[in-house]
Amino acid sequence: MKKKRIGILTAGGDAPGINAAIRGVAKTAILEYNMEVIGISSGFTGLINKEYIELKESNVSGILTLGGTILGTSREKPYNKKQIQDAIDKPQIIKNNYHELELDCLVCIGGNGTMKTASKLSQEGLNVIGIPKTIDNDVWGTDATFGFDSAVSIATEAIDRLHTTANSHKRIMIIEVMGHNAGWIALHSGIAGGGDLILIPEIPYQEDVILKYLAERANVHKAYSIIVVAEGIEKPKKEKAGEYIAKLIDNKLGYETRVTVLGYIQRGGTPSATDRILATRFGTYAAELISKNKYGQMVAIHNQNISSIPLSETSGQSKLVPADASIIKKARKIGVCFGDKQYAKLKDMY
Amino acid sequence: MKKKRIGILTAGGDAPGINAAIRGVAKTAILEYNMEVIGISSGFTGLINKEYIELKESNVSGILTLGGTILGTSREKPYNKKQIQDAIDKPQIIKNNYHELELDCLVCIGGNGTMKTASKLSQEGLNVIGIPKTIDNDVWGTDATFGFDSAVSIATEAIDRLHTTANSHKRIMIIEVMGHNAGWIALHSGIAGGGDLILIPEIPYQEDVILKYLAERANVHKAYSIIVVAEGIEKPKKEKAGEYIAKLIDNKLGYETRVTVLGYIQRGGTPSATDRILATRFGTYAAELISKNKYGQMVAIHNQNISSIPLSETSGQSKLVPADASIIKKARKIGVCFGDKQYAKLKDMY
Amino acid sequence: MKKKRIGILTAGGDAPGINAAIRGVAKTAILEYNMEVIGISSGFTGLINKEYIELKESNVSGILTLGGTILGTSREKPYNKKQIQDAIDKPQIIKNNYHELELDCLVCIGGNGTMKTASKLSQEGLNVIGIPKTIDNDVWGTDATFGFDSAVSIATEAIDRLHTTANSHKRIMIIEVMGHNAGWIALHSGIAGGGDLILIPEIPYQEDVILKYLAERANVHKAYSIIVVAEGIEKPKKEKAGEYIAKLIDNKLGYETRVTVLGYIQRGGTPSATDRILATRFGTYAAELISKNKYGQMVAIHNQNISSIPLSETSGQSKLVPADASIIKKARKIGVCFGDKQYAKLKDMY
Amino acid sequence: MKKKRIGILTAGGDAPGINAAIRGVAKTAILEYNMEVIGISSGFTGLINKEYIELKESNVSGILTLGGTILGTSREKPYNKKQIQDAIDKPQIIKNNYHELELDCLVCIGGNGTMKTASKLSQEGLNVIGIPKTIDNDVWGTDATFGFDSAVSIATEAIDRLHTTANSHKRIMIIEVMGHNAGWIALHSGIAGGGDLILIPEIPYQEDVILKYLAERANVHKAYSIIVVAEGIEKPKKEKAGEYIAKLIDNKLGYETRVTVLGYIQRGGTPSATDRILATRFGTYAAELISKNKYGQMVAIHNQNISSIPLSETSGQSKLVPADASIIKKARKIGVCFGDKQYAKLKDMY
């Protein structure tokens, strides 16, 4: 019987743990199910250009701890409308190349955008498995994605550093972390880092609440405050989140305020233990699905169990922080303010 | 109305995140529920000797990131039979002091042993809340305990370091991690660290399997192997786990082998972001239970939700690794050996 | 005989290791020389306002590892001319308070600005010892200052993270690090982090050289480049260093470029082992000088030996990177470009 | 003119920074001096067996941050007498292969043993350059070696972790670090980590002093003590250093004591920024020497300047900690005990 032959690609922004997932898919496919595996370069671009390498067990041995992706990635979205108006029909090229490469399945590791593309390719008849990855934790249909734990760890460590300098200078320190639509990184690193004020896109803030809260902290002799801001909060166009809040505080309260934008160091470097394990489990499960000819699925984790959902159910949705999440309610009780009216009245309590 | 007054103690081995839990209980109790809080020194010893301090919000501000416990801990087990034969009736003293200190509730932060004591005190009429903590992850009745994620991170980082030296010298490196009854740390750090052979108490190993597996790895030109061993695996009395396995390999295969015993550095230092969040949520929930007069409970997490179970249900049980856990099955598929017969036959596959 | 009584203050920007230095001074003064020690709050502000605490050995035990300064700091410069025109004569107040507090010596921990103030107070008759600290490594008269090694470590770790994401996306990543006048952090972290192009204030860059170098790298199939920029490089006013270089590359070459501004996380957090040792040696030596009534000195390190120089020799000078430093010459030989004409012609060599 | 052709080998125990040194030699040789470079496998074993690979710039690009050695290492000592009695004349084979490989120079990266071999090969007519590396910092003739700063950082971080658990349990924690003849790691990590008692081979300890010191600490209410022990201190044969001291304390004082043996994690993992810079400078300088036909030298650093000394001057010597080193005198003044009579009498001072 002909060996199954699968292709793996990684698309969208990189995240710690991608290589662990590639390794999980490839090792399981090769060692357990005796499949052939190719690694496609630079996301869908590589599938369009037929750029790939054969992956043996030795190619994926030792990559567990590496950040980034050994396959490279790109932002190529083959179904993007502007591109379809081009002479080149990218989805058709992809389908042709899928068959020319004699693939039995295409494993797509990526975020919401990649799952959308994967879903369309699946609808058009390709065998596709999606593996969700993102530092933003906003992939719909799974409790968790690898990359998020690493990003939260990095952001938390950065906040730890800001505490000592904030305290020495009695300053307000603002840290802006990633999260355009979803505030998961800000929420988790904010609580883990002992942030006082946490601003996320899902909870609209009121400027007077922020100012009142900070003034009350000063009144109860809190020498400094740490503010964690997701980049995607409401703000005037062209303004940056952290700077905007800093100017607000400076103008209205005159408190000394400094901004740090954490940026790309959130997505680089070796993955955390948690992300390596999750990525490994995801990758292995993807190979299991292929061995059972169960295609058109996105690997997911629900209540600690690895399972999958149809790719068709994921498309076009983001998993946002519920404004009434238990973790938010609990954070409010220890004095954290989210910029809305439900903040603790500090002066009565300290 | 009289303010509620609660006492917090920490007992048993220390774990990263205890201070975050103390802070969660105390901040919520003070800021949200207007309670009084005392911190009892050195576990049940402090309650026997009435050694404690009042905890204000300022006392617990800034302790989120600290390892260990600001209250101190001890191994004192007041219901230990040998001690009851003593003239001193420790449980009675504890009950008397509980009333003399005018406590409305005692919050006990500890592992399985502490939960057992907490349960007995609850049965004898005290209002008690248990908060589970252990690096070993073996507290029955909760999916997770804080301390575990930090310990796994530390162990994984250590394994990462061993890879480079193992590879340079083409050696077998053995790392012995904590876990007397439960192999959780070895299992998770082993998979996260890319361990080749993982030995845990829950899966009896066969010496010939270990030897065959290592010989096969050498045959397929794997230049080195990493072995992760829980301290509690089956072995001759007086032998230490890592050394025992090293001698076996040295005697039978003659491969150059080195042992590292990770020891106490697994339980010290600043908690991981994950542990800080879990400890904060546990602590806050404990205060919520007290506000509702819901006593005799151990705080727990199930499927990401914080809840509680009766202390009476926890006593005397340990949560062990199920030998057929999904994570173990997946690890086998990428070539990890657990020392039993179900190991991958490498020579056929590479 | 009356015990000697000394005051310690910390001024200017905070740096990892200040607490280790405070501990070194205080422990030596108390344990070895039987002096009394007070800790003055918030730099010279605390001396003006007579805000201080007595420091016992127990107050400085355990602070070795803490970032920031337990005494607080401020930017107060008592000899600032604008302030002298005020009704308040701050230097006179400081001298009065020095005597009212019955001090035999004032230990000033700070950077170039603090050493200048310390020197003036010394000239006006106070017994003063300066201990240099700065992450920027630009204090004149000493080979090294604590804080620098920690800052370089943090910046290097950040660069490490950028490599993986740069490689995955085949992007140019720019990291802007601290250094207004002196490029020490950029130079050291740039070499340690494997930066390709390093721009520091001491070596004027030419835009065409930068562009040519990056284009040549692309031509020899270097998939990405890492650029490390000190914040103080030549650039149009109001522009920020990293963004300015990014725009240049984007406009002229069209390469995808991303900027990270490391900011305040460079100066916070626990000091490196090297900085703790240097700070401890500095602190201990300061107490030794006081025991010998040798005042008006700044503690320094030359060729690994701790010694001191007269405060009068330090004033108003910064220690800059010599453009012909050995480390720069060596970096050029492995292909690093500093933006000037002496860059390696890559195309001939690869 | 024929290109120069050089071989690089790495011998002895691995240390963080070796790859940075290989990269420094190779990049400089290739990019600056237009030489050919080969990498010899597994130390002198590879030269005996003629196992090597050609090194291009691309082979050494990206290895700066990797722990271990990409070339592999071995303990092979070709001049070992026992081996010379063998039929095989290894030095002669090495010389033959040196010529067969058409080498113009052999670069040997290693510790004292490797420098000894390098010196002999140099005396017998080969062109040899030595680059010193060791985590132990005991190579004679250079102020510093790469690997040491990384090892001290790792050991210090481990001691930091022990503090929190020691304090929680009011225990004595002993940490045994590497150092057979030289106590550099114990000395530096002990001071950086706030160790109370530091035992190194160069300062003979007295058991009664240790016991008295620990008892005095307990008397002045120091709740715990941290002891840092070099593995090579005086002790009964077959005993291990840390365990031996623990038994002493347990038997004579009855204090609760725990031992951690740090082991191989001291030598693995990514090198510190300091070690990467030093290794890069060493490597580049080695290539410079070759370009000038200046052979028979060991690269060294003296007072921050890179230079070299004749290999003949290094053989058979170790650089030990001077018992009267300035750093030791200073540590004594802050209350650190080295196990000898010159310890601080604590009771008089606190």
XYZ file of N, CA, C and O in Angstrom, chain B residues 63-165:
412
model
N 3.863 41.164 47.514
C 4.362 39.807 47.778
C 4.006 38.831 46.659
O 4.407 37.668 46.693
N 3.265 39.310 45.678
C 2.793 38.447 44.588
C 3.920 37.644 43.954
O 3.757 36.470 43.603
N 5.063 38.258 43.786
C 6.152 37.645 43.027
C 7.132 36.861 43.902
O 8.031 36.206 43.373
N 6.959 36.937 45.215
C 7.934 36.305 46.105
C 7.744 34.796 46.185
O 6.626 34.306 46.359
N 8.836 34.047 46.086
C 8.787 32.618 46.348
C 8.632 32.365 47.833
O 8.688 33.278 48.644
N 8.459 31.087 48.187
C 8.322 30.729 49.585
C 7.041 31.255 50.193
O 6.053 31.477 49.483
N 7.035 31.404 51.513
C 5.861 31.927 52.211
C 6.291 32.929 53.262
O 7.165 32.638 54.083
N 5.685 34.104 53.232
C 6.046 35.138 54.210
C 5.661 34.721 55.622
O 6.174 35.272 56.584
N 4.765 33.750 55.748
C 4.326 33.327 57.084
C 5.212 32.236 57.668
O 5.098 31.915 58.851
N 6.089 31.659 56.868
C 6.834 30.491 57.322
C 5.954 29.266 57.319
O 4.721 29.352 57.242
N 6.574 28.106 57.364
C 5.813 26.864 57.337
C 6.470 25.857 58.258
O 7.572 26.088 58.776
N 5.796 24.766 58.520
C 6.400 23.684 59.308
C 5.737 22.376 58.918
O 4.725 22.370 58.215
N 6.350 21.292 59.337
C 5.790 19.961 59.038
C 4.891 19.473 60.174
O 4.490 18.308 60.189
N 4.589 20.311 61.129
C 3.748 19.943 62.280
C 2.420 19.335 61.825
O 1.674 19.945 61.066
N 2.160 18.091 62.307
C 0.877 17.448 62.024
C 0.199 17.178 63.353
O 0.470 16.171 64.015
N -0.720 18.012 63.764
C -1.244 17.942 65.138
C -1.973 16.643 65.452
O -2.060 16.265 66.627
N -2.477 15.964 64.443
C -3.199 14.713 64.699
C -2.306 13.483 64.606
O -2.795 12.362 64.707
N -1.037 13.707 64.378
C -0.090 12.588 64.311
C -0.192 11.751 65.576
O -0.086 12.265 66.687
N -0.370 10.430 65.439
C -0.670 9.600 66.604
C 0.402 9.632 67.672
O 0.129 9.725 68.853
N 1.627 9.549 67.252
C 2.720 9.551 68.222
C 2.641 10.783 69.112
O 2.906 10.732 70.307
N 2.223 11.859 68.502
C 2.156 13.096 69.263
C 0.956 13.125 70.202
O 1.001 13.715 71.279
N -0.139 12.460 69.806
C -1.321 12.464 70.672
C -1.055 11.690 71.957
O -1.622 11.983 73.003
N -0.166 10.700 71.861
C 0.193 9.982 73.090
C 0.963 10.888 74.055
O 1.121 10.583 75.211
N 1.447 12.005 73.521
C 2.116 12.960 74.397
C 1.109 13.566 75.367
O -0.100 13.444 75.194
N 1.648 14.206 76.351
C 0.785 14.862 77.331
C -0.038 15.970 76.675
O -1.155 16.261 77.074
N 0.538 16.544 75.617
C -0.105 17.707 75.001
C -1.147 17.269 73.980
O -0.853 16.508 73.071
N -2.358 17.749 74.120
C -3.416 17.482 73.144
C -3.439 18.636 72.147
O -4.167 19.610 72.312
N -2.642 18.501 71.094
C -2.480 19.619 70.158
C -3.779 20.047 69.488
O -4.047 21.246 69.376
N -4.592 19.099 69.007
C -5.838 19.553 68.386
C -6.680 20.404 69.355
O -7.285 21.394 68.943
N -6.695 20.038 70.631
C -7.483 20.815 71.591
C -6.898 22.212 71.752
O -7.629 23.216 71.809
N -5.572 22.286 71.808
C -4.929 23.599 71.916
C -5.280 24.459 70.700
O -5.587 25.648 70.824
N -5.240 23.841 69.544
C -5.567 24.581 68.324
C -6.987 25.118 68.386
O -7.248 26.287 68.071
N -7.898 24.258 68.858
C -9.291 24.707 68.947
C -9.431 25.848 69.956
O -10.111 26.843 69.695
N -8.764 25.699 71.098
C -8.821 26.777 72.085
C -8.286 28.088 71.522
O -8.897 29.144 71.681
N -7.137 27.984 70.850
C -6.522 29.213 70.331
C -7.360 29.842 69.217
O -7.434 31.057 69.099
N -7.959 28.991 68.423
C -8.873 29.490 67.384
C -9.926 30.395 68.024
O -10.216 31.485 67.521
N -10.470 29.945 69.146
C -11.505 30.750 69.811
C -10.904 31.949 70.533
O -11.454 33.047 70.491
N -9.777 31.761 71.186
C -9.145 32.891 71.871
C -8.776 34.007 70.905
O -8.831 35.192 71.248
N -8.375 33.585 69.695
C -8.018 34.592 68.680
C -9.264 35.163 68.006
O -9.172 35.996 67.121
N -10.408 34.683 68.446
C -11.708 35.152 67.937
C -11.824 35.004 66.428
O -12.326 35.885 65.722
N -11.352 33.873 65.939
C -11.401 33.638 64.503
C -12.789 33.180 64.071
O -13.450 32.415 64.773
N -13.201 33.640 62.901
C -14.416 33.137 62.275
C -14.107 32.074 61.238
O -14.996 31.341 60.815
N -12.865 32.022 60.838
C -12.470 30.991 59.879
C -10.949 30.856 59.864
O -10.220 31.836 60.073
N -10.494 29.628 59.611
C -9.065 29.351 59.456
C -8.822 28.897 58.012
O -9.433 27.920 57.563
N -7.956 29.619 57.311
C -7.601 29.234 55.945
C -6.267 28.492 55.980
O -5.267 29.034 56.438
N -6.288 27.230 55.547
C -5.085 26.399 55.576
C -4.580 26.197 54.154
O -5.256 25.569 53.327
N -3.385 26.712 53.873
C -2.775 26.544 52.562
C -1.748 25.428 52.654
O -0.800 25.525 53.434
N -1.967 24.329 51.940
C -1.035 23.213 52.040
C -1.350 22.101 51.069
O -2.176 22.265 50.169
N -0.677 20.962 51.247
C -0.851 19.813 50.375
C -1.822 18.793 50.960
O -2.663 19.121 51.801
N -1.680 17.553 50.521
C -2.604 16.510 50.972
C -2.626 16.365 52.494
O -3.684 16.214 53.098
N -1.441 16.421 53.130
C -1.387 16.277 54.580
C -2.126 17.402 55.279
O -2.886 17.181 56.236
N -1.923 18.603 54.771
C -2.578 19.767 55.366
C -4.089 19.684 55.189
O -4.859 20.037 56.095
N -4.526 19.209 54.036
C -5.968 19.077 53.789
C -6.575 18.055 54.764
O -7.704 18.213 55.222
N -5.802 17.031 55.094
C -6.277 16.018 56.046
C -6.481 16.647 57.422
O -7.520 16.451 58.069
N -5.498 17.411 57.863
C -5.627 18.095 59.145
C -6.790 19.081 59.102
O -7.597 19.156 60.046
N -6.886 19.824 58.005
C -7.958 20.809 57.865
C -9.318 20.130 57.952
O -10.255 20.633 58.579
N -9.405 18.969 57.331
C -10.662 18.226 57.342
C -11.045 17.807 58.766
O -12.200 17.931 59.185
N -10.062 17.334 59.518
C -10.356 16.916 60.899
C -10.780 18.099 61.758
O -11.716 17.999 62.552
N -10.085 19.217 61.612
C -10.464 20.398 62.383
C -11.868 20.847 62.012
O -12.645 21.307 62.862
N -12.198 20.715 60.734
C -13.544 21.062 60.288
C -14.580 20.149 60.931
O -15.621 20.603 61.422
N -14.257 18.849 60.949
C -15.178 17.886 61.579
C -15.384 18.179 63.058
O -16.439 17.910 63.621
N -14.366 18.724 63.665
C -14.471 19.012 65.101
C -15.072 20.387 65.367
O -15.014 20.880 66.498
N -15.565 21.014 64.334
C -16.366 22.202 64.571
C -15.779 23.538 64.185
O -16.454 24.568 64.274
N -14.509 23.560 63.759
C -13.953 24.848 63.332
C -14.418 25.166 61.910
O -14.684 24.263 61.121
N -14.505 26.448 61.629
C -14.736 26.868 60.249
C -13.392 26.871 59.529
O -12.496 27.628 59.904
N -13.273 26.019 58.524
C -11.988 25.854 57.854
C -12.175 25.915 56.341
O -13.154 25.390 55.808
N -11.254 26.578 55.673
C -11.160 26.525 54.208
C -9.755 26.036 53.863
O -8.770 26.511 54.433
N -9.662 25.071 52.954
C -8.365 24.603 52.482
C -8.035 25.182 51.118
O -8.920 25.308 50.267
N -6.786 25.553 50.937
C -6.313 25.961 49.603
C -5.163 25.033 49.236
O -4.152 24.999 49.933
N -5.337 24.261 48.162
C -4.320 23.264 47.828
C -3.100 23.890 47.169
O -3.239 24.706 46.262
N -1.943 23.512 47.612
C -0.691 23.943 46.975
C 0.270 22.767 47.024
O 0.331 22.070 48.021
N 0.992 22.558 45.954
C 2.082 21.591 45.940
C 2.752 21.637 44.585
O 2.085 21.785 43.567
N 4.052 21.520 44.591
C 4.720 21.418 43.299
C 4.444 20.055 42.662
O 4.619 19.878 41.469
N 4.024 19.084 43.466
C 3.889 17.707 42.980
C 2.621 17.464 42.170
O 2.491 16.432 41.526
N 1.653 18.373 42.256
C 0.402 18.271 41.505
C -0.427 17.062 41.923
O -1.250 16.579 41.156
N -0.231 16.567 43.139
C -0.889 15.317 43.528
C -2.035 15.507 44.517
O -2.483 14.538 45.141
N -2.530 16.744 44.663
C -3.665 16.931 45.564
C -4.920 16.418 44.890
O -5.265 16.820 43.774
N -5.582 15.542 45.565
C -6.794 14.922 45.045
C -7.929 15.942 45.041
O -8.063 16.737 45.949
N -8.726 15.939 43.996
C -9.934 16.764 43.982
C -9.793 18.085 43.258
O -10.722 18.891 43.245
N -8.645 18.326 42.668
C -8.467 19.549 41.876
C -7.634 19.212 40.648
O -6.715 18.392 40.720
N -7.969 19.837 39.532
C -7.202 19.582 38.305
C -5.770 20.062 38.441
O -4.858 19.505 37.836
N -5.580 21.123 39.206
C -4.253 21.728 39.257
C -4.011 22.362 40.619
O -4.958 22.679 41.347
N -2.755 22.518 40.959
C -2.347 23.252 42.152
C -1.224 24.198 41.745
O -0.425 23.869 40.874
N -1.179 25.354 42.397
C -0.075 26.260 42.058
C 1.223 25.703 42.634
O 1.216 24.974 43.622
N 2.302 26.049 41.993
C 3.615 25.491 42.332
C 4.062 24.511 41.266
O 5.242 24.445 40.928
N 3.110 23.792 40.714
C 3.444 22.759 39.728
C 3.989 23.380 38.444
O 5.028 22.950 37.927
N 3.318 24.385 37.932
C 3.777 24.990 36.677
C 5.190 25.566 36.832
O 6.032 25.421 35.945
N 5.457 26.181 37.971
C 6.804 26.728 38.221
C 7.838 25.610 38.277
O 8.922 25.727 37.697
N 7.497 24.535 38.988
C 8.444 23.426 39.115
C 8.730 22.799 37.757
O 9.882 22.472 37.443
N 7.699 22.645 36.951
C 7.894 22.074 35.611
C 8.765 23.002 34.766
O 9.651 22.549 34.031
N 8.553 24.302 34.893
C 9.360 25.257 34.130
C 10.830 25.166 34.522
O 11.716 25.168 33.656
N 11.082 25.093 35.819
C 12.470 25.019 36.303
C 13.117 23.719 35.826
O 14.254 23.714 35.340
N 12.390 22.624 35.952
C 12.937 21.331 35.545
C 13.178 21.305 34.034
O 14.190 20.769 33.561
N 12.262 21.897 33.289
C 12.413 21.912 31.829
C 13.633 22.727 31.421
O 14.400 22.328 30.539
N 13.825 23.868 32.077
C 14.996 24.692 31.771
C 16.281 23.928 32.089
O 17.265 24.018 31.348
N 16.254 23.156 33.173
C 17.431 22.349 33.521
C 17.691 21.295 32.443
O 18.836 21.062 32.042
N 16.626 20.654 31.976
C 16.789 19.639 30.930
C 17.342 20.290 29.664
O 18.214 19.729 28.996
N 16.851 21.480 29.345
C 17.393 22.204 28.175
C 18.912 22.346 28.291
O 19.641 22.167 27.310
N 19.375 22.677 29.490
C 20.817 22.848 29.679
C 21.556 21.526 29.494
O 22.667 21.484 28.975
N 20.934 20.441 29.959
C 21.600 19.142 29.845
C 21.734 18.701 28.391
O 22.685 18.008 28.035
N 20.790 19.089 27.548
C 20.870 18.705 26.139
C 22.183 19.137 25.512
O 22.826 18.363 24.800
N 22.576 20.391 25.762
C 23.768 20.876 25.065
C 25.012 20.141 25.531
O 25.865 19.785 24.726
N 25.098 19.877 26.830
C 26.295 19.179 27.313
C 26.243 17.707 26.942
O 27.256 17.097 26.599
